[in-house]
Short mmCIF file of C-alpha atoms in Angstrom, two decimals:
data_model
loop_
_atom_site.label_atom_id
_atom_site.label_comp_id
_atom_site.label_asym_id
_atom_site.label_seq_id
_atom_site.Cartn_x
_atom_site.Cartn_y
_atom_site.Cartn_z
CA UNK O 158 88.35 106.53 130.60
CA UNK O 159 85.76 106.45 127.93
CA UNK O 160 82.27 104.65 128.06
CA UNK O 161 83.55 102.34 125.30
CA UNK O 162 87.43 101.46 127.01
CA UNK O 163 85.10 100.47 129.88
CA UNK O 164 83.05 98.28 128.16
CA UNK O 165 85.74 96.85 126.35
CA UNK O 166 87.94 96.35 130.12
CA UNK O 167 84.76 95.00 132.20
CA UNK O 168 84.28 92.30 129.13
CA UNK O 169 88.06 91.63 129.38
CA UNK O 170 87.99 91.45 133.08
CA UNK O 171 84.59 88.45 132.67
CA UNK O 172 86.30 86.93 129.29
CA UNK O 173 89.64 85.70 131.93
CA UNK O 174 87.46 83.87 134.44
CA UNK O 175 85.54 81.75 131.74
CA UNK O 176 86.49 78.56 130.24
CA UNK O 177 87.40 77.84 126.31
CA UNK O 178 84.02 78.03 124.44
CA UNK O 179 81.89 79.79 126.76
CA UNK O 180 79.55 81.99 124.65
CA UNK O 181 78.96 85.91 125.73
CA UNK O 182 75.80 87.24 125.68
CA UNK O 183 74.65 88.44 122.43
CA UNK O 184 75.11 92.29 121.26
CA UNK O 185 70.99 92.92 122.28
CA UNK O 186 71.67 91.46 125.65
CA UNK O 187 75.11 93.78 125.78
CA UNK O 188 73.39 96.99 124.42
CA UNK O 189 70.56 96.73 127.30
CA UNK O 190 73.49 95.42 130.31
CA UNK O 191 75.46 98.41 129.31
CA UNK O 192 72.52 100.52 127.82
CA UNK O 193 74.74 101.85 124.89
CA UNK O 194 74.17 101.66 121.32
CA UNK O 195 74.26 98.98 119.09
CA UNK O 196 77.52 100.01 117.50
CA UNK O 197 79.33 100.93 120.92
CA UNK O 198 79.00 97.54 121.06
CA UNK O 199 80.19 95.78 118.23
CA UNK O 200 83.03 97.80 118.40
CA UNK O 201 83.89 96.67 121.41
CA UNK O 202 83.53 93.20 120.22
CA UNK O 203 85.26 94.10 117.29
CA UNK O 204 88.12 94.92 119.67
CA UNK O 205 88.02 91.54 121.20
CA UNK O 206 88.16 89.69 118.37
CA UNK O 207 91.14 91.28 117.07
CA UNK O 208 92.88 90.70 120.56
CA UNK O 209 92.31 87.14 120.13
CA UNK O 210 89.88 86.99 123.04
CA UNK O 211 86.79 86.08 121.61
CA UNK O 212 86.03 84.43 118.28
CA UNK O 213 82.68 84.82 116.25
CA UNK O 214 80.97 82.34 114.49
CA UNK O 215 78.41 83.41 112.15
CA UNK O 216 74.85 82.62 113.09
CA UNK O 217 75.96 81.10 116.45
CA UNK O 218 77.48 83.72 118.36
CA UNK O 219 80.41 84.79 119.84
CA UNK O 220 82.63 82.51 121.96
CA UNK O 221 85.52 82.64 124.49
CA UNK O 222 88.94 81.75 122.60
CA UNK O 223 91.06 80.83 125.86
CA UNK O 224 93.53 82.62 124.97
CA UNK O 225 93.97 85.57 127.67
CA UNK O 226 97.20 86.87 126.21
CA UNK O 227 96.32 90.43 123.55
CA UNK O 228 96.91 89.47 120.65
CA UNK O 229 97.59 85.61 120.31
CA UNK O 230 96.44 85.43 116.96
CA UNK O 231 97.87 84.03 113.53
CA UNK O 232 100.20 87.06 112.73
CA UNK O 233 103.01 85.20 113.35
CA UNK O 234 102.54 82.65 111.04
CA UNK O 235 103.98 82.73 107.45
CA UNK O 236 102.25 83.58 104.64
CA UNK O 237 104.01 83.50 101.31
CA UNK O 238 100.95 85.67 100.11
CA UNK O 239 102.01 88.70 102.66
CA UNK O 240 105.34 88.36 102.57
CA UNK O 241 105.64 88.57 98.69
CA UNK O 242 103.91 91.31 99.06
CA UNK O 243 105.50 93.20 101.62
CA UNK O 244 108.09 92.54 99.59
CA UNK O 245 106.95 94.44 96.33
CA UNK O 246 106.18 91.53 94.69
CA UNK O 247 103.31 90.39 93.14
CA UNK O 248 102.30 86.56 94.14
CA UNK O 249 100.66 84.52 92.09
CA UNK O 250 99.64 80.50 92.64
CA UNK O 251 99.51 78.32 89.80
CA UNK O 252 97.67 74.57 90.59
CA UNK O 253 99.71 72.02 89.36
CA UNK O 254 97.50 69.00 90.09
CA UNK O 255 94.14 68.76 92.03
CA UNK O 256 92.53 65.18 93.12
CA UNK O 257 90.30 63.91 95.60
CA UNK O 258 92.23 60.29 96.71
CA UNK O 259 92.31 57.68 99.74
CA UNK O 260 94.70 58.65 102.75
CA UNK O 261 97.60 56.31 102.74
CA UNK O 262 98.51 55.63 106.46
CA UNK O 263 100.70 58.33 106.98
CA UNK O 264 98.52 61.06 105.40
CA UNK O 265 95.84 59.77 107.46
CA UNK O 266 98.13 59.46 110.78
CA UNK O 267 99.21 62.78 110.10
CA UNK O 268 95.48 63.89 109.74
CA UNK O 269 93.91 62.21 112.06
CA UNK O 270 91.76 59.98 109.61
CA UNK O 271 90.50 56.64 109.24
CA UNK O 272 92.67 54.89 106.78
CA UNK O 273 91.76 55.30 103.30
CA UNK O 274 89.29 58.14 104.02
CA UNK O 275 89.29 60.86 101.18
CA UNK O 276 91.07 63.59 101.05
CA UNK O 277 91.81 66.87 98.83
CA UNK O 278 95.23 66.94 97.32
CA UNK O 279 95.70 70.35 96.13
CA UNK O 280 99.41 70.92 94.56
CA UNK O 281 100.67 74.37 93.70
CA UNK O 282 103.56 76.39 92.55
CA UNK O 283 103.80 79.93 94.28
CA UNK O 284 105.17 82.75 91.99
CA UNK O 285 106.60 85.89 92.87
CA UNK O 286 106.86 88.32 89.75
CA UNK O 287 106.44 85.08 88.37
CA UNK O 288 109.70 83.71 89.62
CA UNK O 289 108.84 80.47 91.04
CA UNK O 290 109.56 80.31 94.57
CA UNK O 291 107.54 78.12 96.21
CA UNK O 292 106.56 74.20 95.43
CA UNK O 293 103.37 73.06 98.28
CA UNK O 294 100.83 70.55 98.62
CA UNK O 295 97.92 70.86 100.55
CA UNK O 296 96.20 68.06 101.87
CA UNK O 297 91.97 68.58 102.83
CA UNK O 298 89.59 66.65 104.77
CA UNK O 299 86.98 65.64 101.32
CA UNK O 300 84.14 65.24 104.14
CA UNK O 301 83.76 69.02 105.50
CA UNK O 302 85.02 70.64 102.37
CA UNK O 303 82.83 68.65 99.50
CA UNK O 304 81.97 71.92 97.66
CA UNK O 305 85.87 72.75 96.96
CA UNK O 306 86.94 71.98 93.46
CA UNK O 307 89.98 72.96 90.85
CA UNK O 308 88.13 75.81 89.82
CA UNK O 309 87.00 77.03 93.36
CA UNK O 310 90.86 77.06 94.00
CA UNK O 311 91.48 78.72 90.98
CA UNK O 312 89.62 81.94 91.77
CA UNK O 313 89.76 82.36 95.27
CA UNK O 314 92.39 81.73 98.03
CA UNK O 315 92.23 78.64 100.24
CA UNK O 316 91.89 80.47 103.54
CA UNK O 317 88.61 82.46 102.16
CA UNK O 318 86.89 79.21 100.75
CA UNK O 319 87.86 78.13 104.85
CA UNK O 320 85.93 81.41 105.56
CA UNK O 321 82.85 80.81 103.49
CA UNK O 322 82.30 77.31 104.60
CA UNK O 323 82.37 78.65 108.44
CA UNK O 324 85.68 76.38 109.07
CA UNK O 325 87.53 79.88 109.68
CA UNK O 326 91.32 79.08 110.79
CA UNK O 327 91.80 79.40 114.66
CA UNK O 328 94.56 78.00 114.97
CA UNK O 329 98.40 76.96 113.15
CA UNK O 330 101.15 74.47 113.97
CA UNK O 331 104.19 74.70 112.48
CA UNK O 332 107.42 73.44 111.85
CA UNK O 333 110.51 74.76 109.76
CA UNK O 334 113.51 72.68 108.92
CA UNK O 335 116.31 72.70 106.00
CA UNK O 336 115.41 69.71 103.25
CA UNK O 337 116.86 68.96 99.94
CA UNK O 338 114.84 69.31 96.93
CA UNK O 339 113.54 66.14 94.86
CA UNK O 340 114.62 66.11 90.99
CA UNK O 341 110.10 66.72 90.44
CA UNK O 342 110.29 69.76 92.87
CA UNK O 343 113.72 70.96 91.84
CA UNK O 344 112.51 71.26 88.22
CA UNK O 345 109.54 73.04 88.97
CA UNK O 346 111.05 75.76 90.85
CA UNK O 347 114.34 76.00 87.97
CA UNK O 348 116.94 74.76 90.87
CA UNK O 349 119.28 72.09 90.26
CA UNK O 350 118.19 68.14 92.21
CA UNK O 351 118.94 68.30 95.67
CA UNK O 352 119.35 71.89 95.80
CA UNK O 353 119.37 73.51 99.68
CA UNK O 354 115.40 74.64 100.59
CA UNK O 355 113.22 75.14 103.79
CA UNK O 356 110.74 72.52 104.44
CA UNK O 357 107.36 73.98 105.85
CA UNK O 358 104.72 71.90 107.35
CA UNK O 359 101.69 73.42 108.82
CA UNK O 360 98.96 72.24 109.87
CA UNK O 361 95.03 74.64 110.20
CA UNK O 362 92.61 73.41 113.06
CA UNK O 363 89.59 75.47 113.78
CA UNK O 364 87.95 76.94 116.92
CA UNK O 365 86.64 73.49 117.94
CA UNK O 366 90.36 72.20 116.88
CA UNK O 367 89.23 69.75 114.08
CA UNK O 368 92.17 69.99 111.31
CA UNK O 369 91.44 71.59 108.39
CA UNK O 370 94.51 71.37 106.06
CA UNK O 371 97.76 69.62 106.32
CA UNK O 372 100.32 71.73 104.36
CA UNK O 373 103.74 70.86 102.96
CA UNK O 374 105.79 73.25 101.11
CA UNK O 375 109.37 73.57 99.61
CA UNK O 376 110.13 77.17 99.38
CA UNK O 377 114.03 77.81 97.35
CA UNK O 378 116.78 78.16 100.10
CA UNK O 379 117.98 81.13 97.62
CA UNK O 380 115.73 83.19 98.15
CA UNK O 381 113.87 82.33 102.02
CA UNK O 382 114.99 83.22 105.43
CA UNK O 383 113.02 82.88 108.45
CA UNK O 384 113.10 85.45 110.99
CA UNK O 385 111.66 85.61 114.60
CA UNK O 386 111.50 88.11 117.64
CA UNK O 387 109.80 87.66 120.98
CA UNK O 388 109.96 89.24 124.19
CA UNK O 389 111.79 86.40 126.83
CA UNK O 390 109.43 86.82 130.26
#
């Protein structure tokens, strides 16, 4: 076995006996415990980041996910963005309305909210080959995300604005059932009033499992499957 699989096993072997949020020591600490280079190292880390292990947070450190399985991460969750693409197509979002509004009760049940606290309501239509295929509103907690506007939206996806503000997405919830679409949704995505669709609802937390969007989307039951596979143990 190589110097860096051995590395990479011994931190495996310490990472399952810690607790959720436990913080390694940092890469200076590592390169003198296991006197190796600097970029033995992060490669290692590297490794155990993508395995779901650890998670970094930039100037903080790096800090024990809790989950022990390889690779529990978000692959598994849908992404109209990658599967357009996988699919040859070529997405494409266009924002339909964006306001910053008091939570109702539900939306702030739902969110975990104080009633009539202010959220982000961020409404678009997701194109593929722009054939509509996709009608979703995204609902943001206004206190962490202040900076994000129309135009912010606009020019860069949601998830990398999550990135930039250090609210990267640790984990997803979500839920998949067959809905009818409204005579609104129906005529944005050219199908006729209560037309067959899947209903998505997914809701972001981060590391520290604070929410960070609560999303809603009607994607056209003509042209969306869902398909899973898993491993019974």
């Amino acid at each position: 076995m190589s110097l860096y699989s051995e590395i990479v096993k011994d931190l495996t072997e310490k990472i399952s006996t810690m607790e959720k949020g436990d913080k390694i020591p940092s890469e200076r600490q590592l390169c003198i415990d296991y006197d190796v280079s600097r970029t033995t190292i992060r490669n290692a880390i590297g490794e155990l980041v993508n395995s779901g292990l650890i998670v970094q947070i930039q100037g903080k450190g790096s800090f024990v996910t809790g989950k022990h399985n390889l690779r529990d991460n978000l692959s598994n969750y849908y992404s109209f963005t990658q599967r357009t693409i996988a699919n040859g197509m070529k997405p494409k979002s266009e924002i339909i309305d964006f306001r910053i509004k008091k939570a109702n009760k539900d939306l702030a049940g739902q969110m975990k909210l104080e009633n009539m606290d202010l959220v982000i309501e961020l409404v678009r239509l997701r194109l593929a080959d722009d054939e509509p295929m996709m009608y979703e509103t995204t609902y943001i907690p206004y206190e962490r995300f202040t900076n994000i506007s129309r135009e912010l939206v606009s020019k860069k996806p949601l998830y990398d604005i999550f990135d930039e503000s250090n609210a990267a997405i640790f984990t997803v919830n979500e839920s998949f059932s067959v809905g009818n679409l409204t005579k609104k949704i129906a005529g944005f995505l050219g199908q006729r009033p209560d037309a067959p669709s899947l209903k998505i609802t997914r809701k972001s937390f981060d590391f520290d499992e604070n929410l960070l969007e609560y999303t809603i989307s009607y994607a056209r039951g003509d042209k969306f499957y869902y398909e899973t596979s898993y491993s019974p143990r």
